[in-house]
Amino acid sequence: MASKRICIVGTGYVGSVTGAVLAELGHHVTCVDSNPEKIKLFAQGPPFPISEPGLPDLILKHRGKRLFFSADLSGAIADAEAIFVCVSTPTKTSGIATGSFDMVYVDAVARSIAEHARGDVIIVEKSTVPLKTAERIEEIVNGTAPAHQRGKFHIVSNPEFLAEGSAVRDALKPDRVLIGTRPADEFARTFMNELYAAFPQEIILHTRLWSSELAKLANNAFLSTKITQTNAIAALCDRSGADVTEVSRAVGMDGRIGNKFLGAGVGWGGSCFGKDLRALIYLLRHFNLEHEANFYQAAHDLNYLLRERFVRTMHDSLYSLANKTIAVLGFAFKPLTDDIRDAPAIDIIGMLAAEGARVRVVDPEAGMKVKETFAGKPGATNIVTVPSATVALTGADALVLLTEWDEFRRLDFTIVASLMNRPAWVFDGRNVYDPAAVVRAGLSYYGVGRGVLRSSTFHEP
Ligand code: UDX
């Protein structure tokens, strides 16, 4: 396999992992970023600016040999056969196209590529983008490049499906490699096949550009609404006495549905699901598909309502939140990452503190982000970060599990109960604890879709 010269623009989760994995596949990769501090850290670390299992090993294995970090965007573009656009596409929060992706960074990268690329060059859309972005990129590069370079740009959509915490593993062993190209662009298809020659042929899927762009949005819409459907059933379980974990087990044994992403709790967070769902809703409305947009809008809104409802359940169980000491276990949006973007914990802690609760937060990776997150917000003085679950739980009235890190899953409730006040509650926002073990230890339990089990009325069956 011929080694390719690749430039990665943007060293967030997607860019840094893609760069390291392409180096592992044997290619010569230069990663660039407009933030010189980030590049310096990648070039000199550890520590690295991104916390992702397996990433440090790959960087250290290839750095200086086939993997380079540079702030020189024009040089890296000029030297590359393929440029991967991995810059962020955040939700646009005001003005025209509010709710869609903000394309300001993609637009700027396209202009730099037009200016500095040499010869036939592949432009790979890796960031999640709105439908028909390829057309816009083509327009920009062909419109602004020097005359001899026009027509030499090959746009490819190659979306990334990696999940944080398992990103390196996902990228090294993908379910599929999706490659969207123009039907006539044999050059791009051959290049991408060679780039991914190390992967089994059967997982390489060639489609039209627009199908590939949309598949990424559809994929995340399926996953997020699958979780939200489970949470809708969980609400009914809370009212009716059914247990959502049993319902999910039964439903997940249907091979057509599958047993993943059926976990009820405080709902999904992270940088992708909300952003992609909002962009899909925007897109549907743009094409006057109001009913379809409403379907996703309802799922989106329900996910965020869960956070409020969870705090209400806490309030009703504790009678009042004011002056209660609450141990919040977990701040990151999921385990194995320090990423707190759209984390349910941010909203939930904010609501608890605003109600006058004294909140102690512990998270093995994201704990240091608590202070800056709430600085200047209502109730900020009620929130502290503590180094361990033991410190958080000593003298606490409630334990709230929001991120299911292994160390929080493995708690011994006889010890937990000995540390906490009485009466004390466990609010299991991820449904990981055994309710019977909790109440046996003398604590009351609430799990989302598992109802309330009070220690005072609990009798061994
Ligand atoms: C997601 C997609 O999985 C990935 O393919 C895409 O490229 C980016 O978005 P990520 O955001 O890293 O990845 O996390 P993911 O593991 O999908 O979890 C998202 C959220 O859903 C987390 O907050 C998690 O706690 C929650 N979740 C997950 C549930 O609430 N229930 C579940 O059963 C599974």
Short mmCIF file of N, CA and C in Angstrom, two decimals, residues 107-252:
data_model
loop_
_atom_site.label_atom_id
_atom_site.label_comp_id
_atom_site.label_asym_id
_atom_site.label_seq_id
_atom_site.Cartn_x
_atom_site.Cartn_y
_atom_site.Cartn_z
N ASP A 107 -15.87 27.21 6.15
CA ASP A 107 -15.73 28.22 5.09
C ASP A 107 -14.28 28.73 5.03
N ALA A 108 -13.73 29.03 6.20
CA ALA A 108 -12.36 29.58 6.24
C ALA A 108 -11.34 28.55 5.77
N VAL A 109 -11.53 27.29 6.17
CA VAL A 109 -10.58 26.24 5.75
C VAL A 109 -10.64 26.07 4.23
N ALA A 110 -11.86 26.09 3.68
CA ALA A 110 -12.01 25.93 2.22
C ALA A 110 -11.22 27.02 1.49
N ARG A 111 -11.28 28.23 2.03
CA ARG A 111 -10.56 29.34 1.39
C ARG A 111 -9.04 29.13 1.48
N SER A 112 -8.57 28.63 2.60
CA SER A 112 -7.13 28.37 2.73
C SER A 112 -6.70 27.28 1.77
N ILE A 113 -7.56 26.25 1.64
CA ILE A 113 -7.21 25.15 0.71
C ILE A 113 -7.11 25.71 -0.71
N ALA A 114 -8.09 26.54 -1.08
CA ALA A 114 -8.09 27.12 -2.44
C ALA A 114 -6.79 27.87 -2.71
N GLU A 115 -6.32 28.55 -1.70
CA GLU A 115 -5.14 29.40 -1.87
C GLU A 115 -3.84 28.60 -1.95
N HIS A 116 -3.76 27.50 -1.17
CA HIS A 116 -2.45 26.86 -1.01
C HIS A 116 -2.31 25.49 -1.64
N ALA A 117 -3.43 24.84 -2.03
CA ALA A 117 -3.32 23.47 -2.55
C ALA A 117 -2.59 23.45 -3.88
N ARG A 118 -1.92 22.31 -4.14
CA ARG A 118 -1.20 22.18 -5.41
C ARG A 118 -1.57 20.88 -6.10
N GLY A 119 -2.02 20.97 -7.34
CA GLY A 119 -2.35 19.77 -8.12
C GLY A 119 -3.66 19.14 -7.67
N ASP A 120 -3.88 17.90 -8.12
CA ASP A 120 -5.10 17.19 -7.73
C ASP A 120 -5.09 16.95 -6.23
N VAL A 121 -6.13 17.39 -5.58
CA VAL A 121 -6.15 17.26 -4.12
C VAL A 121 -7.54 16.83 -3.66
N ILE A 122 -7.54 15.93 -2.67
CA ILE A 122 -8.80 15.44 -2.12
C ILE A 122 -9.14 16.29 -0.90
N ILE A 123 -10.38 16.77 -0.84
CA ILE A 123 -10.84 17.49 0.36
C ILE A 123 -11.87 16.60 1.05
N VAL A 124 -11.55 16.17 2.25
CA VAL A 124 -12.42 15.23 2.96
C VAL A 124 -13.23 15.95 4.03
N GLU A 125 -14.54 15.86 3.93
CA GLU A 125 -15.41 16.39 4.99
C GLU A 125 -15.46 15.35 6.10
N LYS A 126 -14.88 15.70 7.23
CA LYS A 126 -14.90 14.77 8.37
C LYS A 126 -15.82 15.34 9.46
N SER A 127 -15.80 16.66 9.59
CA SER A 127 -16.72 17.31 10.54
C SER A 127 -18.14 16.97 10.10
N THR A 128 -19.06 16.92 11.08
CA THR A 128 -20.47 16.73 10.71
C THR A 128 -20.98 18.03 10.11
N VAL A 129 -21.58 17.93 8.94
CA VAL A 129 -21.91 19.14 8.18
C VAL A 129 -23.34 19.07 7.66
N PRO A 130 -23.93 20.21 7.28
CA PRO A 130 -25.27 20.15 6.69
C PRO A 130 -25.22 19.53 5.30
N LEU A 131 -26.38 19.05 4.87
CA LEU A 131 -26.50 18.46 3.54
C LEU A 131 -26.04 19.47 2.48
N LYS A 132 -25.34 18.93 1.48
CA LYS A 132 -24.87 19.73 0.34
C LYS A 132 -23.70 20.65 0.68
N THR A 133 -23.03 20.40 1.80
CA THR A 133 -21.84 21.18 2.12
C THR A 133 -20.78 21.01 1.04
N ALA A 134 -20.70 19.80 0.50
CA ALA A 134 -19.69 19.53 -0.53
C ALA A 134 -19.83 20.53 -1.68
N GLU A 135 -21.09 20.82 -2.03
CA GLU A 135 -21.35 21.76 -3.13
C GLU A 135 -20.79 23.14 -2.78
N ARG A 136 -21.00 23.54 -1.52
CA ARG A 136 -20.52 24.86 -1.09
C ARG A 136 -18.99 24.91 -1.08
N ILE A 137 -18.39 23.82 -0.62
CA ILE A 137 -16.92 23.79 -0.58
C ILE A 137 -16.37 23.87 -2.01
N GLU A 138 -17.00 23.09 -2.91
CA GLU A 138 -16.58 23.12 -4.32
C GLU A 138 -16.65 24.54 -4.88
N GLU A 139 -17.76 25.20 -4.56
CA GLU A 139 -17.98 26.56 -5.06
C GLU A 139 -16.87 27.50 -4.55
N ILE A 140 -16.56 27.36 -3.27
CA ILE A 140 -15.54 28.25 -2.68
C ILE A 140 -14.17 27.96 -3.29
N VAL A 141 -13.77 26.67 -3.32
CA VAL A 141 -12.40 26.39 -3.78
C VAL A 141 -12.23 26.71 -5.26
N ASN A 142 -13.23 26.32 -6.07
CA ASN A 142 -13.08 26.60 -7.51
C ASN A 142 -13.25 28.09 -7.80
N GLY A 143 -13.99 28.77 -6.95
CA GLY A 143 -14.21 30.20 -7.17
C GLY A 143 -13.02 31.05 -6.75
N THR A 144 -12.22 30.57 -5.80
CA THR A 144 -11.16 31.42 -5.27
C THR A 144 -9.75 30.95 -5.62
N ALA A 145 -9.62 29.70 -6.11
CA ALA A 145 -8.27 29.19 -6.41
C ALA A 145 -7.71 29.87 -7.66
N PRO A 146 -6.38 29.90 -7.83
CA PRO A 146 -5.81 30.42 -9.07
C PRO A 146 -6.27 29.56 -10.27
N ALA A 147 -6.30 30.15 -11.46
CA ALA A 147 -6.90 29.49 -12.64
C ALA A 147 -6.35 28.09 -12.87
N HIS A 148 -5.03 27.89 -12.74
CA HIS A 148 -4.44 26.57 -13.07
C HIS A 148 -4.87 25.48 -12.09
N GLN A 149 -5.40 25.90 -10.92
CA GLN A 149 -5.75 24.93 -9.88
C GLN A 149 -7.25 24.55 -9.93
N ARG A 150 -8.03 25.35 -10.63
CA ARG A 150 -9.49 25.10 -10.66
C ARG A 150 -9.80 23.74 -11.30
N GLY A 151 -10.79 23.06 -10.74
CA GLY A 151 -11.17 21.75 -11.29
C GLY A 151 -10.30 20.62 -10.76
N LYS A 152 -9.32 20.95 -9.93
CA LYS A 152 -8.43 19.89 -9.41
C LYS A 152 -8.81 19.47 -7.99
N PHE A 153 -9.95 19.95 -7.52
CA PHE A 153 -10.38 19.61 -6.16
C PHE A 153 -11.40 18.48 -6.21
N HIS A 154 -11.18 17.48 -5.40
CA HIS A 154 -12.10 16.33 -5.34
C HIS A 154 -12.71 16.28 -3.95
N ILE A 155 -14.00 16.53 -3.86
CA ILE A 155 -14.64 16.58 -2.54
C ILE A 155 -15.17 15.20 -2.17
N VAL A 156 -14.85 14.80 -0.94
CA VAL A 156 -15.26 13.48 -0.44
C VAL A 156 -15.93 13.68 0.92
N SER A 157 -17.04 12.98 1.13
CA SER A 157 -17.63 12.95 2.47
C SER A 157 -17.25 11.62 3.11
N ASN A 158 -16.59 11.72 4.25
CA ASN A 158 -16.11 10.49 4.94
C ASN A 158 -16.38 10.69 6.43
N PRO A 159 -17.68 10.64 6.82
CA PRO A 159 -18.03 11.00 8.20
C PRO A 159 -17.44 10.06 9.23
N GLU A 160 -17.31 10.60 10.42
CA GLU A 160 -16.70 9.87 11.53
C GLU A 160 -17.80 9.42 12.48
N PHE A 161 -17.80 8.14 12.84
CA PHE A 161 -18.85 7.64 13.74
C PHE A 161 -18.29 7.33 15.13
N LEU A 162 -17.06 7.79 15.40
CA LEU A 162 -16.45 7.39 16.67
C LEU A 162 -17.13 8.05 17.87
N ALA A 163 -17.19 7.28 18.95
CA ALA A 163 -17.77 7.79 20.20
C ALA A 163 -16.63 8.09 21.17
N GLU A 164 -16.77 9.15 21.93
CA GLU A 164 -15.73 9.52 22.88
C GLU A 164 -15.55 8.43 23.91
N GLY A 165 -14.33 8.26 24.36
CA GLY A 165 -14.05 7.21 25.34
C GLY A 165 -13.65 5.91 24.66
N SER A 166 -14.19 5.68 23.44
CA SER A 166 -13.78 4.48 22.69
C SER A 166 -13.37 4.88 21.28
N ALA A 167 -12.99 6.16 21.12
CA ALA A 167 -12.77 6.71 19.79
C ALA A 167 -11.65 6.00 19.04
N VAL A 168 -10.54 5.71 19.73
CA VAL A 168 -9.41 5.08 19.04
C VAL A 168 -9.80 3.67 18.60
N ARG A 169 -10.43 2.95 19.52
CA ARG A 169 -10.87 1.58 19.19
C ARG A 169 -11.88 1.63 18.03
N ASP A 170 -12.84 2.57 18.11
CA ASP A 170 -13.85 2.70 17.03
C ASP A 170 -13.18 2.99 15.69
N ALA A 171 -12.18 3.86 15.71
CA ALA A 171 -11.56 4.27 14.45
C ALA A 171 -10.64 3.18 13.89
N LEU A 172 -10.08 2.36 14.78
CA LEU A 172 -9.21 1.27 14.29
C LEU A 172 -10.02 0.05 13.85
N LYS A 173 -11.23 -0.06 14.41
CA LYS A 173 -12.09 -1.20 14.06
C LYS A 173 -13.49 -0.68 13.77
N PRO A 174 -13.65 0.08 12.69
CA PRO A 174 -14.96 0.70 12.43
C PRO A 174 -15.99 -0.33 11.97
N ASP A 175 -17.28 -0.05 12.25
CA ASP A 175 -18.37 -0.89 11.72
C ASP A 175 -18.41 -0.76 10.20
N ARG A 176 -18.19 0.45 9.72
CA ARG A 176 -18.12 0.71 8.28
C ARG A 176 -17.30 1.96 8.04
N VAL A 177 -16.73 2.04 6.81
CA VAL A 177 -16.06 3.26 6.38
C VAL A 177 -16.90 3.82 5.25
N LEU A 178 -17.53 4.94 5.49
CA LEU A 178 -18.47 5.50 4.53
C LEU A 178 -17.75 6.55 3.68
N ILE A 179 -17.85 6.36 2.38
CA ILE A 179 -17.15 7.27 1.46
C ILE A 179 -18.14 7.78 0.42
N GLY A 180 -18.45 9.06 0.51
CA GLY A 180 -19.37 9.66 -0.46
C GLY A 180 -18.58 10.46 -1.48
N THR A 181 -18.84 10.20 -2.77
CA THR A 181 -18.12 10.94 -3.82
C THR A 181 -19.08 11.30 -4.94
N ARG A 182 -18.65 12.17 -5.82
CA ARG A 182 -19.39 12.43 -7.06
C ARG A 182 -19.31 11.18 -7.92
N PRO A 183 -20.43 10.79 -8.60
CA PRO A 183 -20.42 9.54 -9.38
C PRO A 183 -19.26 9.47 -10.38
N ALA A 184 -18.87 10.59 -10.96
CA ALA A 184 -17.83 10.53 -12.00
C ALA A 184 -16.41 10.59 -11.43
N ASP A 185 -16.28 10.73 -10.12
CA ASP A 185 -14.95 11.00 -9.56
C ASP A 185 -14.20 9.72 -9.19
N GLU A 186 -13.74 9.02 -10.21
CA GLU A 186 -13.00 7.77 -10.01
C GLU A 186 -11.69 8.03 -9.26
N PHE A 187 -11.08 9.18 -9.52
CA PHE A 187 -9.81 9.54 -8.86
C PHE A 187 -9.98 9.51 -7.34
N ALA A 188 -11.06 10.15 -6.86
CA ALA A 188 -11.29 10.23 -5.41
C ALA A 188 -11.57 8.84 -4.83
N ARG A 189 -12.39 8.05 -5.55
CA ARG A 189 -12.72 6.72 -5.01
C ARG A 189 -11.48 5.84 -4.92
N THR A 190 -10.62 5.89 -5.93
CA THR A 190 -9.39 5.09 -5.91
C THR A 190 -8.50 5.53 -4.75
N PHE A 191 -8.37 6.84 -4.59
CA PHE A 191 -7.52 7.37 -3.51
C PHE A 191 -8.03 6.89 -2.14
N MET A 192 -9.33 7.01 -1.93
CA MET A 192 -9.89 6.65 -0.61
C MET A 192 -9.78 5.14 -0.38
N ASN A 193 -9.95 4.34 -1.45
CA ASN A 193 -9.77 2.88 -1.29
C ASN A 193 -8.35 2.57 -0.87
N GLU A 194 -7.39 3.26 -1.47
CA GLU A 194 -5.98 3.02 -1.12
C GLU A 194 -5.70 3.49 0.31
N LEU A 195 -6.31 4.62 0.67
CA LEU A 195 -6.10 5.16 2.02
C LEU A 195 -6.54 4.16 3.08
N TYR A 196 -7.67 3.49 2.81
CA TYR A 196 -8.22 2.56 3.79
C TYR A 196 -7.98 1.10 3.40
N ALA A 197 -6.93 0.86 2.65
CA ALA A 197 -6.66 -0.50 2.15
C ALA A 197 -6.47 -1.50 3.29
N ALA A 198 -6.08 -1.00 4.48
CA ALA A 198 -5.83 -1.92 5.60
C ALA A 198 -7.13 -2.49 6.17
N PHE A 199 -8.27 -1.86 5.87
CA PHE A 199 -9.54 -2.35 6.41
C PHE A 199 -10.14 -3.41 5.48
N PRO A 200 -10.96 -4.34 6.04
CA PRO A 200 -11.60 -5.34 5.18
C PRO A 200 -12.48 -4.67 4.13
N GLN A 201 -12.43 -5.19 2.92
CA GLN A 201 -13.18 -4.63 1.78
C GLN A 201 -14.68 -4.49 2.08
N GLU A 202 -15.23 -5.47 2.81
CA GLU A 202 -16.69 -5.50 2.97
C GLU A 202 -17.22 -4.37 3.85
N ILE A 203 -16.35 -3.69 4.60
CA ILE A 203 -16.86 -2.58 5.42
C ILE A 203 -16.73 -1.23 4.71
N ILE A 204 -16.13 -1.22 3.53
CA ILE A 204 -16.00 0.04 2.78
C ILE A 204 -17.29 0.25 1.99
N LEU A 205 -17.96 1.35 2.26
CA LEU A 205 -19.25 1.60 1.61
C LEU A 205 -19.17 2.89 0.81
N HIS A 206 -19.30 2.74 -0.52
CA HIS A 206 -19.29 3.93 -1.40
C HIS A 206 -20.72 4.38 -1.66
N THR A 207 -20.96 5.67 -1.51
CA THR A 207 -22.29 6.23 -1.80
C THR A 207 -22.12 7.56 -2.54
N ARG A 208 -23.27 8.14 -2.87
CA ARG A 208 -23.23 9.52 -3.38
C ARG A 208 -22.86 10.44 -2.23
N LEU A 209 -22.38 11.61 -2.58
CA LEU A 209 -21.98 12.59 -1.55
C LEU A 209 -23.10 12.88 -0.57
N TRP A 210 -24.32 13.12 -1.12
CA TRP A 210 -25.39 13.60 -0.23
C TRP A 210 -25.86 12.48 0.70
N SER A 211 -25.82 11.24 0.21
CA SER A 211 -26.23 10.13 1.07
C SER A 211 -25.26 10.00 2.24
N SER A 212 -24.00 10.18 1.96
CA SER A 212 -22.99 10.05 3.01
C SER A 212 -23.16 11.17 4.04
N GLU A 213 -23.34 12.39 3.56
CA GLU A 213 -23.53 13.51 4.50
C GLU A 213 -24.74 13.27 5.38
N LEU A 214 -25.83 12.78 4.76
CA LEU A 214 -27.07 12.59 5.53
C LEU A 214 -26.98 11.38 6.46
N ALA A 215 -26.22 10.36 6.05
CA ALA A 215 -26.12 9.14 6.86
C ALA A 215 -25.58 9.46 8.25
N LYS A 216 -24.66 10.40 8.33
CA LYS A 216 -24.09 10.75 9.63
C LYS A 216 -25.18 11.34 10.55
N LEU A 217 -25.97 12.26 9.99
CA LEU A 217 -27.05 12.87 10.78
C LEU A 217 -28.10 11.82 11.14
N ALA A 218 -28.43 10.96 10.18
CA ALA A 218 -29.45 9.93 10.42
C ALA A 218 -28.98 8.96 11.51
N ASN A 219 -27.69 8.62 11.47
CA ASN A 219 -27.13 7.69 12.45
C ASN A 219 -27.28 8.23 13.87
N ASN A 220 -26.88 9.48 14.05
CA ASN A 220 -26.98 10.06 15.39
C ASN A 220 -28.44 10.30 15.80
N ALA A 221 -29.30 10.59 14.82
CA ALA A 221 -30.73 10.76 15.13
C ALA A 221 -31.33 9.44 15.61
N PHE A 222 -30.96 8.33 14.95
CA PHE A 222 -31.44 7.02 15.38
C PHE A 222 -31.00 6.71 16.80
N LEU A 223 -29.69 6.89 17.04
CA LEU A 223 -29.15 6.53 18.36
C LEU A 223 -29.78 7.37 19.47
N SER A 224 -29.87 8.68 19.24
CA SER A 224 -30.38 9.54 20.31
C SER A 224 -31.87 9.32 20.54
N THR A 225 -32.63 9.12 19.46
CA THR A 225 -34.07 8.91 19.68
C THR A 225 -34.33 7.51 20.24
N LYS A 226 -33.42 6.58 20.01
CA LYS A 226 -33.56 5.24 20.62
C LYS A 226 -33.48 5.37 22.14
N ILE A 227 -32.52 6.18 22.60
CA ILE A 227 -32.40 6.41 24.06
C ILE A 227 -33.65 7.13 24.56
N THR A 228 -34.08 8.14 23.82
CA THR A 228 -35.23 8.93 24.28
C THR A 228 -36.50 8.08 24.31
N GLN A 229 -36.64 7.17 23.35
CA GLN A 229 -37.82 6.26 23.40
C GLN A 229 -37.80 5.45 24.68
N THR A 230 -36.60 4.99 25.05
CA THR A 230 -36.50 4.21 26.29
C THR A 230 -36.87 5.08 27.48
N ASN A 231 -36.45 6.34 27.45
CA ASN A 231 -36.79 7.23 28.56
C ASN A 231 -38.29 7.55 28.61
N ALA A 232 -38.95 7.55 27.44
CA ALA A 232 -40.40 7.75 27.44
C ALA A 232 -41.08 6.55 28.10
N ILE A 233 -40.60 5.36 27.79
CA ILE A 233 -41.14 4.15 28.42
C ILE A 233 -40.83 4.17 29.92
N ALA A 234 -39.65 4.70 30.27
CA ALA A 234 -39.25 4.76 31.68
C ALA A 234 -40.24 5.62 32.49
N ALA A 235 -40.71 6.71 31.88
CA ALA A 235 -41.66 7.58 32.58
C ALA A 235 -42.93 6.80 32.89
N LEU A 236 -43.34 5.98 31.93
CA LEU A 236 -44.53 5.17 32.14
C LEU A 236 -44.28 4.10 33.21
N CYS A 237 -43.07 3.57 33.23
CA CYS A 237 -42.70 2.59 34.27
C CYS A 237 -42.82 3.24 35.65
N ASP A 238 -42.31 4.48 35.77
CA ASP A 238 -42.37 5.17 37.07
C ASP A 238 -43.81 5.31 37.56
N ARG A 239 -44.73 5.51 36.63
CA ARG A 239 -46.13 5.69 37.02
C ARG A 239 -46.83 4.36 37.29
N SER A 240 -46.32 3.30 36.66
CA SER A 240 -47.12 2.06 36.64
C SER A 240 -46.55 0.92 37.48
N GLY A 241 -45.29 1.06 37.92
CA GLY A 241 -44.71 -0.03 38.71
C GLY A 241 -43.91 -1.03 37.89
N ALA A 242 -43.82 -0.83 36.57
CA ALA A 242 -42.93 -1.69 35.78
C ALA A 242 -41.49 -1.20 35.99
N ASP A 243 -40.50 -2.04 35.65
CA ASP A 243 -39.10 -1.65 35.81
C ASP A 243 -38.48 -1.55 34.40
N VAL A 244 -38.01 -0.37 34.06
CA VAL A 244 -37.54 -0.14 32.68
C VAL A 244 -36.34 -1.02 32.33
N THR A 245 -35.54 -1.41 33.32
CA THR A 245 -34.38 -2.25 32.97
C THR A 245 -34.87 -3.63 32.51
N GLU A 246 -35.97 -4.10 33.10
CA GLU A 246 -36.54 -5.38 32.64
C GLU A 246 -37.18 -5.22 31.26
N VAL A 247 -37.87 -4.09 31.08
CA VAL A 247 -38.51 -3.85 29.77
C VAL A 247 -37.43 -3.77 28.69
N SER A 248 -36.34 -3.03 28.96
CA SER A 248 -35.26 -2.88 27.97
C SER A 248 -34.61 -4.21 27.66
N ARG A 249 -34.46 -5.05 28.70
CA ARG A 249 -33.83 -6.36 28.47
C ARG A 249 -34.69 -7.17 27.50
N ALA A 250 -36.00 -7.13 27.73
CA ALA A 250 -36.91 -7.89 26.87
C ALA A 250 -36.90 -7.34 25.44
N VAL A 251 -36.98 -6.02 25.34
CA VAL A 251 -37.03 -5.38 24.01
C VAL A 251 -35.71 -5.61 23.26
N GLY A 252 -34.59 -5.51 23.99
CA GLY A 252 -33.26 -5.62 23.38
C GLY A 252 -32.95 -7.02 22.87
#
